[in-house]
Every structure is written in C-alpha cells, then in structure tokens.
Amino acid sequence: MLSSICSPSVRSCVSAKPSHQLFQSEIFLSSCNLCCDQHIKTQMSSGGRAGKPKEEEQDGMSVHSPCKPPPSSASSLPKEQSQVELEMRLLEALEIYPPMRLQGVHRHFVLYGLMEFLKRKFDRHFSSEEVLQLLDRFYNIEMLKTDDDEIDLLTQEEEFSLPQSYFVKEEP
Amino acid sequence: MDRLMKHTEENMRKKHALDEKHGIDKNPKAPRGPLAKSKSTNVSRGRKRRNESVIKLKPALDPDKLVSIQIPPTLKKQLVDDSEFITHLGKLVKLPRSPNVKDILKNYFDYRLKKCGSMADSVEEIMKGLCSYFDKALPVMLLYKTERQQYQEACPANVFPSAIYGAEHLLRLFVKLPELLFHASIEEETLIGLQAQLLDFLRFLQKNQSTFFLSTYHVAEDIKISSNK
C-alpha cells in the first residue's frame, strides 16, 4: 500500500486518526500533505522506504493523494494551503462525528453537524454537497457500516407515552 | 507490562516469558476453561464481571446533555388531546393522512427556501434527518398500544411511515427527539443552532395547526368498516 512509502516518523505527525479502518492510508496520506509534505519528499529523495515507480517520486506526491501536486508558481500557494487546511479540519470533525454514522438513521444530522463545524472554522457556508465531495476523498460512504443496531433505543419496541409534566395544568 | 515499559526487544522478550509463565493464550478467540462461554476475552477483568457482557443495559442518559426542545403550549395541548383520544376514548387517526409527514417537511423547506435561498440546505438536511428518524422511530416508539394493529394494516413493509402518517405522529417525535439526537453525538455549539431551527419548525406547525392536524379522531370500528368497503 501507499502508506509504506512513509516512515514511522512521518506517521507520528498525523494528529487526526479516525477510528475507522477503511481507506486509512488515504487519510493518512492527505494528513501528511499538511504537516509532513517536506518530510515525505526528503524521505523519498534519499531512498527511504520508497520502492515506488519513479513517476510518483518526481514531484514528491502520491498519485493517490487527495491533494493536487504542489503548485509550480507561488501565486497558487494560498489556495493549496487552504485545501490542506480544509482537509485537516474535516479530519478534526470526523473525530467528533464517527464516519460510520454517515450511514444509518443519524446520517443527516451528522452531515448537518459536519456542515456547521466547517462553517464555524472557515466562517463561510458549506453546502451538504460540498461536504460530501470532501468526504468522498477519504471514504467510500456507501461501504461504511452503520452502528445503528448498537443503539438499543431504536431496536427495543416500547409504547409511546407523554411525560407526566404534560398533564399538569399550569397555574394561570 | 507492555504498556508500562518501553517497546524494546528486551522488554518484549520479558513480556513473552511472563505470558508463557501465566499461560496467556496468544489467540484470544480460542476457548479456554470456564471463560470459554463468556463474550469477554479480557482476563484481567476478574471473575466478578464475567457475566456483565451478556446483560445489555440501556445506557442512562444524562438529562444535562440532552437538547432541550420547548414545545409551544398549544402544541403541548395537541399532544395531550391526542393522548386522550387514543388511550381514553379508544379512537384512532384515520390513515393515510393528508398532508403526510413528507408533505409537511417539504412545505417547511419550501417556506425556508423562500426566506434564505441557497443557505437553506442545512434546513434540508435537518428535514431529511427528521424524516429518517420518523420512519425508524414510528413503529418502535411513537405508537400507543392500541395503534399497533392499525400500523400493521396501513403500513406495508415497502411503504415508509412518513408517507402514511401526518402531523399528529410527527409531533410525538419531538417528545422523543432529545433522546434520539443524543445518539448523533452533536457538539454543543451546533446543538444550540439546531435547537433554534427545531423551534422554528415547531412554530411553523403551530401556525398551520388547523390545516395540519385533525380536529376529530375516528372510532376504531368505523375505520375498519370503511377500509373493508
């Protein structure tokens, strides 16, 4: 796998580690883009643990990395940085909202939670479509397994009843 | 041992030696002695807790962590009347309802879309979330005992409850919503915003109370006769 191109020291740079195992190498790689980009390049150019085709090594980026290769001109650098920042914030959000909840009964509220989280961090509106596209770089959401069954609340049938407070007449 | 000491070759050798001495099996799935039937493979748990994994307890919800949804007084009264009709007078809501839950959620989304344009997609997500909760929760926790048979008859497996039921049952969802949302693990800041959105939706229901809610419920027998015709 691609993760093999990075040394353990690079791995330790990754702060966001979603518990889900799916596509972890992609997550890890994209995280590397932020904090360890230079480190990866150094590792690769010095031989490191690479063993990957040369075309991948030329620009120091993996062809599987969610990020585009580094810009050739300095003018597009801020855009690249914001992209990386976006990915890091999303990974941060996924620590709060487990990706498996993107399937199952809570999926819409979890997506809403992610939209609001990013909105707060970047002070701009994020559409559900935009968040889903961003998530798509890390997860094949359709493949995720929900943990709905672990929530007893929605599996144990019970009769509806109003709380007692509803029947207490309020003093005029 | 392996957690307390540094991960070095020498320490790993010590660990293996100790493991062998205490007879710890490397493969935890293999059945061993009296613990073979227990789900737990953690030997350090001790005997007292051996059977705990078998008993599944409903986790206690901390009321402080639940989102508070203030249902407007007129809608609270609607819920009390609904309870009276069904549990004391033996009546039922005639199904299918029009507008149904899907229609109502769509109505509200359209209303918000006019107000805030493209920014309304967070509202759309909340409406979809409510619909998803409703479909899942209706048969599990939104029915009175006397409504269960009607549900079996009116709601075949391939039809979602949100296409059959209306505002009366949707309002009941709001009583259960804090518990459901608890399991979505939404952070507090977002929860405050969500609380405001939900309250706005309830005000919308309140404003349209006369068109969305039934004023009279039907006697169960009447419903059976009319559906047999």
CSV table of C-alpha atoms in Angstrom, one decimal:
chain,number,residue,atom,x,y,z
A,1,MET,CA,0.0,0.0,0.0
A,2,LEU,CA,1.0,3.6,-0.4
A,3,SER,CA,1.4,4.1,3.3
A,4,SER,CA,4.5,2.0,3.0
A,5,ILE,CA,6.3,4.9,1.4
A,6,CYS,CA,6.3,6.9,4.6
A,7,SER,CA,8.5,6.3,7.5
A,8,PRO,CA,7.1,5.7,11.1
A,9,SER,CA,8.3,9.2,12.0
A,10,VAL,CA,6.0,10.7,9.3
A,11,ARG,CA,3.2,8.6,10.7
A,12,SER,CA,3.6,10.1,14.1
A,13,CYS,CA,2.9,13.6,12.6
A,14,VAL,CA,-0.7,12.6,11.9
A,15,SER,CA,-2.8,14.0,14.6
A,16,ALA,CA,-6.2,13.1,13.4
A,17,LYS,CA,-6.8,9.4,13.4
A,18,PRO,CA,-10.4,8.4,12.7
A,19,SER,CA,-11.1,5.1,14.3
A,20,HIS,CA,-12.5,3.6,11.2
A,21,GLN,CA,-10.1,1.4,9.3
A,22,LEU,CA,-11.4,2.0,5.8
A,23,PHE,CA,-9.1,3.9,3.5
A,24,GLN,CA,-6.9,4.8,6.3
A,25,SER,CA,-3.9,5.1,4.1
A,26,GLU,CA,-5.6,7.8,2.1
A,27,ILE,CA,-6.5,9.7,5.2
A,28,PHE,CA,-3.0,9.3,6.5
A,29,LEU,CA,-1.5,10.5,3.2
A,30,SER,CA,-3.6,13.5,3.0
A,31,SER,CA,-2.8,14.4,6.5
A,32,CYS,CA,0.8,14.1,5.6
A,33,ASN,CA,0.3,16.7,3.0
A,34,LEU,CA,-0.2,19.3,5.7
A,35,CYS,CA,2.5,18.7,8.2
A,36,CYS,CA,4.9,16.3,6.6
A,37,ASP,CA,5.0,17.3,2.9
A,38,GLN,CA,8.6,18.2,3.0
A,39,HIS,CA,9.4,15.2,5.2
A,40,ILE,CA,8.0,12.8,2.6
A,41,LYS,CA,9.9,14.5,-0.2
A,42,THR,CA,13.1,14.2,1.8
A,43,GLN,CA,12.4,10.5,2.6
A,44,MET,CA,11.7,9.7,-1.0
A,45,SER,CA,14.6,11.5,-2.5
A,46,SER,CA,17.0,9.8,0.0
A,47,GLY,CA,15.7,6.4,-1.0
A,48,GLY,CA,13.8,6.0,2.3
A,49,ARG,CA,11.4,3.0,2.2
A,50,ALA,CA,10.1,4.0,-1.1
A,51,GLY,CA,10.2,1.3,-3.8
A,52,LYS,CA,7.5,3.0,-5.8
A,53,PRO,CA,7.6,3.9,-9.5
A,54,LYS,CA,9.7,6.9,-10.4
A,55,GLU,CA,6.9,9.0,-11.8
A,56,GLU,CA,5.4,9.2,-8.3
A,57,GLU,CA,8.7,10.4,-6.8
A,58,GLN,CA,9.2,13.2,-9.3
A,59,ASP,CA,7.0,15.7,-7.5
A,60,GLY,CA,7.1,14.0,-4.1
A,61,MET,CA,3.4,13.4,-4.1
A,62,SER,CA,1.5,10.2,-4.4
A,63,VAL,CA,-0.8,9.9,-7.4
A,64,HIS,CA,-3.4,8.6,-4.9
A,65,SER,CA,-3.1,11.6,-2.7
A,66,PRO,CA,-6.3,13.6,-2.5
A,67,CYS,CA,-4.4,16.8,-2.9
A,68,LYS,CA,-3.1,18.0,-6.3
A,69,PRO,CA,0.6,18.3,-6.7
A,70,PRO,CA,2.3,21.3,-5.3
A,71,PRO,CA,1.9,24.4,-7.4
A,72,SER,CA,4.7,25.5,-9.6
A,73,SER,CA,4.1,29.2,-9.1
A,74,ALA,CA,4.0,30.8,-5.7
A,75,SER,CA,0.7,32.6,-6.6
A,76,SER,CA,-1.4,29.5,-6.1
A,77,LEU,CA,0.2,28.6,-2.8
A,78,PRO,CA,-2.5,30.1,-0.6
A,79,LYS,CA,-5.1,28.0,-2.5
A,80,GLU,CA,-3.2,24.8,-1.8
A,81,GLN,CA,-2.8,25.7,1.8
A,82,SER,CA,-6.5,26.4,2.2
A,83,GLN,CA,-7.2,23.0,0.6
A,84,VAL,CA,-5.0,21.2,3.1
A,85,GLU,CA,-6.4,23.3,6.0
A,86,LEU,CA,-9.9,22.2,4.8
A,87,GLU,CA,-8.9,18.5,4.8
A,88,MET,CA,-7.3,18.8,8.3
A,89,ARG,CA,-10.4,20.5,9.7
A,90,LEU,CA,-12.6,17.8,8.2
A,91,LEU,CA,-10.5,15.1,9.8
A,92,GLU,CA,-10.8,17.0,13.1
A,93,ALA,CA,-14.6,17.0,12.6
A,94,LEU,CA,-14.5,13.3,12.0
A,95,GLU,CA,-13.1,12.8,15.5
A,96,ILE,CA,-16.4,14.2,16.8
A,97,TYR,CA,-18.7,12.5,14.2
A,98,PRO,CA,-17.6,8.9,13.5
A,99,PRO,CA,-17.7,8.3,9.7
A,100,MET,CA,-19.9,5.1,10.3
A,101,ARG,CA,-22.7,7.5,11.4
A,102,LEU,CA,-22.8,8.8,7.8
A,103,GLN,CA,-24.8,5.7,7.2
A,104,GLY,CA,-27.9,4.8,9.1
A,105,VAL,CA,-30.5,6.8,10.9
A,106,HIS,CA,-28.3,9.6,12.1
A,107,ARG,CA,-26.7,10.3,8.8
A,108,HIS,CA,-28.4,13.6,8.0
A,109,PHE,CA,-27.8,15.1,11.4
A,110,VAL,CA,-24.2,14.0,11.3
A,111,LEU,CA,-23.8,15.7,7.9
A,112,TYR,CA,-25.5,18.8,9.3
A,113,GLY,CA,-23.0,18.6,12.2
A,114,LEU,CA,-20.1,18.5,9.7
A,115,MET,CA,-21.5,21.4,7.7
A,116,GLU,CA,-21.9,23.5,10.8
A,117,PHE,CA,-18.4,22.5,12.1
A,118,LEU,CA,-16.7,23.6,8.9
A,119,LYS,CA,-18.9,26.8,8.7
A,120,ARG,CA,-17.6,27.8,12.2
A,121,LYS,CA,-14.0,27.0,11.4
A,122,PHE,CA,-13.9,28.8,8.0
A,123,ASP,CA,-16.6,31.4,8.6
A,124,ARG,CA,-18.4,30.6,5.3
A,125,HIS,CA,-21.3,28.4,4.2
A,126,PHE,CA,-20.7,24.8,3.3
A,127,SER,CA,-23.3,23.0,1.3
A,128,SER,CA,-24.1,19.4,2.0
A,129,GLU,CA,-22.9,18.6,-1.5
A,130,GLU,CA,-19.5,20.2,-0.8
A,131,VAL,CA,-19.0,18.3,2.4
A,132,LEU,CA,-20.0,15.0,0.8
A,133,GLN,CA,-17.5,15.7,-2.0
A,134,LEU,CA,-14.8,16.4,0.6
A,135,LEU,CA,-15.7,13.2,2.5
A,136,ASP,CA,-15.5,11.3,-0.7
A,137,ARG,CA,-11.8,11.8,-0.9
A,138,PHE,CA,-11.4,9.8,2.3
A,139,TYR,CA,-14.3,7.4,2.5
A,140,ASN,CA,-16.5,5.4,0.2
A,141,ILE,CA,-19.5,6.3,2.3
A,142,GLU,CA,-21.7,3.6,0.8
A,143,MET,CA,-19.3,1.0,2.0
A,144,LEU,CA,-19.4,2.2,5.6
A,145,LYS,CA,-21.3,0.0,8.1
A,146,THR,CA,-23.7,1.8,10.4
A,147,ASP,CA,-23.7,1.2,14.2
A,148,ASP,CA,-27.5,1.7,14.4
A,149,ASP,CA,-28.0,-1.7,15.8
A,150,GLU,CA,-25.9,-0.9,18.8
A,151,ILE,CA,-28.4,1.8,19.8
A,152,ASP,CA,-31.0,-0.1,21.9
A,153,LEU,CA,-33.3,2.9,21.7
A,154,LEU,CA,-34.3,2.2,18.2
A,155,THR,CA,-34.5,-1.6,18.4
A,156,GLN,CA,-36.5,-2.1,21.6
A,157,GLU,CA,-40.1,-1.6,20.9
A,158,GLU,CA,-41.9,0.4,23.5
A,159,GLU,CA,-45.3,2.1,23.8
A,160,PHE,CA,-45.4,5.9,23.4
A,161,SER,CA,-46.3,7.9,26.4
A,162,LEU,CA,-46.2,11.6,27.2
A,163,PRO,CA,-44.1,12.8,30.2
A,164,GLN,CA,-46.2,13.3,33.3
A,165,SER,CA,-45.4,17.1,33.2
A,166,TYR,CA,-47.7,17.4,30.1
A,167,PHE,CA,-50.8,16.6,32.2
A,168,VAL,CA,-50.1,19.1,35.0
A,169,LYS,CA,-52.2,22.1,34.4
A,170,GLU,CA,-50.1,25.3,34.6
A,171,GLU,CA,-51.2,27.9,37.1
A,172,PRO,CA,-52.8,30.9,35.3
B,1,MET,CA,3.5,-4.9,31.2
B,2,ASP,CA,3.8,-4.0,27.6
B,3,ARG,CA,2.1,-0.7,28.3
B,4,LEU,CA,4.1,0.3,31.3
B,5,MET,CA,7.5,-0.4,29.8
B,6,LYS,CA,9.2,0.9,26.6
B,7,HIS,CA,8.6,-1.0,23.4
B,8,THR,CA,12.1,-2.6,23.1
B,9,GLU,CA,13.1,-6.0,22.1
B,10,GLU,CA,14.3,-6.9,25.5
B,11,ASN,CA,11.0,-5.8,27.1
B,12,MET,CA,9.1,-7.8,24.5
B,13,ARG,CA,11.1,-10.9,25.4
B,14,LYS,CA,10.2,-10.3,29.1
B,15,LYS,CA,6.6,-10.0,28.1
B,16,HIS,CA,6.5,-13.2,26.2
B,17,ALA,CA,8.3,-15.0,29.0
B,18,LEU,CA,5.7,-13.7,31.5
B,19,ASP,CA,2.8,-14.6,29.2
B,20,GLU,CA,4.1,-18.1,28.9
B,21,LYS,CA,4.5,-18.3,32.7
B,22,HIS,CA,0.9,-17.2,33.3
B,23,GLY,CA,-0.4,-19.3,30.4
B,24,ILE,CA,-1.9,-16.4,28.4
B,25,ASP,CA,-3.1,-17.7,25.1
B,26,LYS,CA,-1.9,-15.7,22.1
B,27,ASN,CA,-5.1,-16.4,20.3
B,28,PRO,CA,-7.9,-14.9,22.4
B,29,LYS,CA,-10.6,-16.5,20.3
B,30,ALA,CA,-9.7,-20.0,21.3
B,31,PRO,CA,-12.0,-21.2,24.1
B,32,ARG,CA,-10.3,-21.7,27.4
B,33,GLY,CA,-11.7,-23.3,30.5
B,34,PRO,CA,-14.6,-21.6,32.4
B,35,LEU,CA,-14.3,-18.4,30.3
B,36,ALA,CA,-14.9,-20.1,27.1
B,37,LYS,CA,-18.6,-19.3,27.0
B,38,SER,CA,-18.1,-15.7,28.1
B,39,LYS,CA,-18.0,-13.0,25.4
B,40,SER,CA,-15.3,-11.2,27.2
B,41,THR,CA,-11.7,-12.2,26.5
B,42,ASN,CA,-10.1,-9.8,28.8
B,43,VAL,CA,-8.7,-11.9,31.6
B,44,SER,CA,-7.8,-9.0,33.8
B,45,ARG,CA,-11.4,-8.3,34.4
B,46,GLY,CA,-11.7,-10.9,37.0
B,47,ARG,CA,-14.5,-13.3,38.0
B,48,LYS,CA,-17.0,-10.8,39.3
B,49,ARG,CA,-17.5,-9.2,35.9
B,50,ARG,CA,-17.6,-12.3,33.9
B,51,ASN,CA,-21.2,-12.2,33.0
B,52,GLU,CA,-21.6,-8.5,32.5
B,53,SER,CA,-21.2,-8.6,28.8
B,54,VAL,CA,-24.3,-10.9,28.5
B,55,ILE,CA,-26.6,-8.4,30.2
B,56,LYS,CA,-27.3,-5.5,27.9
B,57,LEU,CA,-28.3,-2.5,29.9
B,58,LYS,CA,-30.0,0.6,28.5
B,59,PRO,CA,-27.4,3.4,28.9
B,60,ALA,CA,-28.6,6.1,31.3
B,61,LEU,CA,-29.0,9.4,29.5
B,62,ASP,CA,-27.7,12.4,31.4
B,63,PRO,CA,-30.5,15.0,31.2
B,64,ASP,CA,-28.0,17.8,31.2
B,65,LYS,CA,-26.6,16.5,27.9
B,66,LEU,CA,-29.9,16.3,26.2
B,67,VAL,CA,-31.0,19.0,23.9
B,68,SER,CA,-34.0,20.9,25.3
B,69,ILE,CA,-36.9,21.3,22.9
B,70,GLN,CA,-39.5,23.7,24.1
B,71,ILE,CA,-42.8,22.6,22.5
B,72,PRO,CA,-45.2,25.6,22.3
B,73,PRO,CA,-48.1,25.4,24.7
B,74,THR,CA,-50.8,25.0,22.0
B,75,LEU,CA,-48.9,22.0,20.5
B,76,LYS,CA,-48.5,20.5,24.0
B,77,LYS,CA,-52.2,20.7,24.3
B,78,GLN,CA,-52.5,19.0,21.0
B,79,LEU,CA,-50.3,16.2,22.3
B,80,VAL,CA,-52.5,15.8,25.4
B,81,ASP,CA,-55.7,15.7,23.4
B,82,ASP,CA,-54.1,13.2,21.1
B,83,SER,CA,-53.3,11.0,24.1
B,84,GLU,CA,-56.9,11.4,25.5
B,85,PHE,CA,-58.5,10.5,22.1
B,86,ILE,CA,-56.4,7.4,21.7
B,87,THR,CA,-55.8,6.0,25.2
B,88,HIS,CA,-59.1,7.0,26.9
B,89,LEU,CA,-61.6,7.3,24.2
B,90,GLY,CA,-60.3,4.4,22.1
B,91,LYS,CA,-60.2,6.5,18.9
B,92,LEU,CA,-57.6,6.4,16.1
B,93,VAL,CA,-56.2,8.8,13.5
B,94,LYS,CA,-57.7,7.9,10.1
B,95,LEU,CA,-54.9,6.8,7.8
B,96,PRO,CA,-53.5,7.7,5.3
B,97,ARG,CA,-53.2,11.3,6.4
B,98,SER,CA,-53.1,14.3,4.1
B,99,PRO,CA,-50.8,16.2,4.4
B,100,ASN,CA,-48.5,13.4,5.4
B,101,VAL,CA,-45.2,13.9,7.2
B,102,LYS,CA,-43.2,14.1,4.0
B,103,ASP,CA,-45.5,16.9,2.7
B,104,ILE,CA,-45.2,18.9,5.9
B,105,LEU,CA,-41.4,18.7,5.9
B,106,LYS,CA,-41.3,19.7,2.3
B,107,ASN,CA,-43.7,22.6,3.0
B,108,TYR,CA,-41.4,23.9,5.7
B,109,PHE,CA,-38.4,23.5,3.5
B,110,ASP,CA,-40.0,25.5,0.7
B,111,TYR,CA,-41.0,28.2,3.1
B,112,ARG,CA,-37.4,28.5,4.4
B,113,LEU,CA,-36.0,28.4,0.9
B,114,LYS,CA,-38.0,31.5,0.0
B,115,LYS,CA,-36.6,33.2,3.1
B,116,CYS,CA,-32.9,32.3,2.9
B,117,GLY,CA,-32.3,30.9,-0.6
B,118,SER,CA,-29.3,28.6,-1.1
B,119,MET,CA,-28.4,28.7,2.5
B,120,ALA,CA,-31.4,26.6,3.2
B,121,ASP,CA,-29.6,23.3,2.6
B,122,SER,CA,-28.8,23.0,6.2
B,123,VAL,CA,-32.6,23.2,6.8
B,124,GLU,CA,-33.0,20.5,4.1
B,125,GLU,CA,-30.6,18.2,6.0
B,126,ILE,CA,-32.5,18.7,9.2
B,127,MET,CA,-35.8,17.9,7.5
B,128,LYS,CA,-34.3,14.8,5.9
B,129,GLY,CA,-32.9,13.9,9.4
B,130,LEU,CA,-36.4,14.3,10.9
B,131,CYS,CA,-37.9,12.2,8.2
B,132,SER,CA,-35.3,9.5,8.7
B,133,TYR,CA,-35.9,9.5,12.5
B,134,PHE,CA,-39.6,9.4,12.0
B,135,ASP,CA,-39.6,6.4,9.7
B,136,LYS,CA,-37.3,4.5,12.0
B,137,ALA,CA,-38.9,5.6,15.3
B,138,LEU,CA,-42.6,5.4,14.4
B,139,PRO,CA,-43.0,1.6,14.8
B,140,VAL,CA,-40.6,1.4,17.7
B,141,MET,CA,-41.6,4.3,20.0
B,142,LEU,CA,-44.2,6.6,18.6
B,143,LEU,CA,-47.3,4.4,18.7
B,144,TYR,CA,-49.7,3.8,21.6
B,145,LYS,CA,-50.5,0.2,22.1
B,146,THR,CA,-54.0,0.5,20.6
B,147,GLU,CA,-52.5,1.9,17.3
B,148,ARG,CA,-50.2,-1.1,16.6
B,149,GLN,CA,-52.7,-3.2,14.7
B,150,GLN,CA,-53.7,-0.2,12.6
B,151,TYR,CA,-50.0,0.3,11.8
B,152,GLN,CA,-49.7,-3.3,10.6
B,153,GLU,CA,-52.6,-2.8,8.3
B,154,ALA,CA,-51.9,0.7,7.0
B,155,CYS,CA,-48.2,0.5,6.6
B,156,PRO,CA,-46.9,-2.4,4.5
B,157,ALA,CA,-43.2,-3.2,4.6
B,158,ASN,CA,-42.3,-1.3,1.4
B,159,VAL,CA,-44.0,1.9,2.5
B,160,PHE,CA,-42.4,4.5,4.7
B,161,PRO,CA,-44.5,5.7,7.7
B,162,SER,CA,-43.7,9.3,6.6
B,163,ALA,CA,-45.9,8.7,3.6
B,164,ILE,CA,-48.9,7.4,5.6
B,165,TYR,CA,-48.9,9.3,8.9
B,166,GLY,CA,-49.3,13.0,9.5
B,167,ALA,CA,-48.7,15.9,11.9
B,168,GLU,CA,-50.2,14.1,14.9
B,169,HIS,CA,-47.5,11.4,14.9
B,170,LEU,CA,-44.8,13.8,13.8
B,171,LEU,CA,-45.4,16.0,16.8
B,172,ARG,CA,-44.9,12.9,19.1
B,173,LEU,CA,-41.4,12.6,17.5
B,174,PHE,CA,-40.4,15.9,19.2
B,175,VAL,CA,-41.1,14.4,22.6
B,176,LYS,CA,-38.6,11.7,21.8
B,177,LEU,CA,-36.2,13.8,19.8
B,178,PRO,CA,-33.8,14.8,22.6
B,179,GLU,CA,-33.0,11.1,23.3
B,180,LEU,CA,-32.6,10.3,19.6
B,181,LEU,CA,-30.3,13.3,19.0
B,182,PHE,CA,-28.2,12.3,21.9
B,183,HIS,CA,-27.0,9.3,19.9
B,184,ALA,CA,-26.0,11.5,17.0
B,185,SER,CA,-23.3,13.0,19.3
B,186,ILE,CA,-23.7,16.5,18.0
B,187,GLU,CA,-21.4,19.1,19.7
B,188,GLU,CA,-22.9,21.7,21.9
B,189,GLU,CA,-22.3,24.7,19.7
B,190,THR,CA,-24.1,23.0,16.8
B,191,LEU,CA,-26.8,21.7,19.1
B,192,ILE,CA,-27.7,25.3,20.1
B,193,GLY,CA,-28.2,26.2,16.4
B,194,LEU,CA,-30.2,23.0,15.8
B,195,GLN,CA,-32.4,23.8,18.8
B,196,ALA,CA,-33.3,27.1,17.3
B,197,GLN,CA,-34.0,25.5,13.9
B,198,LEU,CA,-36.3,22.9,15.5
B,199,LEU,CA,-38.1,25.6,17.4
B,200,ASP,CA,-38.7,27.5,14.2
B,201,PHE,CA,-40.2,24.3,12.7
B,202,LEU,CA,-42.5,23.8,15.7
B,203,ARG,CA,-43.7,27.4,15.3
B,204,PHE,CA,-44.5,26.6,11.7
B,205,LEU,CA,-46.5,23.6,12.8
B,206,GLN,CA,-48.3,25.8,15.3
B,207,LYS,CA,-49.1,28.4,12.7
B,208,ASN,CA,-50.6,25.8,10.5
B,209,GLN,CA,-52.2,23.8,13.3
B,210,SER,CA,-55.7,24.0,11.8
B,211,THR,CA,-54.6,22.6,8.4
B,212,PHE,CA,-52.0,20.1,9.5
B,213,PHE,CA,-53.8,18.5,12.5
B,214,LEU,CA,-57.1,16.5,12.7
B,215,SER,CA,-59.7,18.1,14.8
B,216,THR,CA,-61.7,14.8,15.3
B,217,TYR,CA,-60.4,11.3,15.6
B,218,HIS,CA,-62.3,8.3,14.5
B,219,VAL,CA,-63.7,5.4,16.4
B,220,ALA,CA,-61.5,2.3,15.7
B,221,GLU,CA,-64.5,0.2,14.4
B,222,ASP,CA,-65.6,2.9,11.9
B,223,ILE,CA,-62.1,2.9,10.4
B,224,LYS,CA,-62.2,-0.9,10.0
B,225,ILE,CA,-65.6,-0.8,8.3
B,226,SER,CA,-64.7,2.0,5.9
B,227,SER,CA,-61.5,0.3,4.9
B,228,ASN,CA,-63.3,-3.0,4.3
B,229,LYS,CA,-65.7,-1.4,1.9
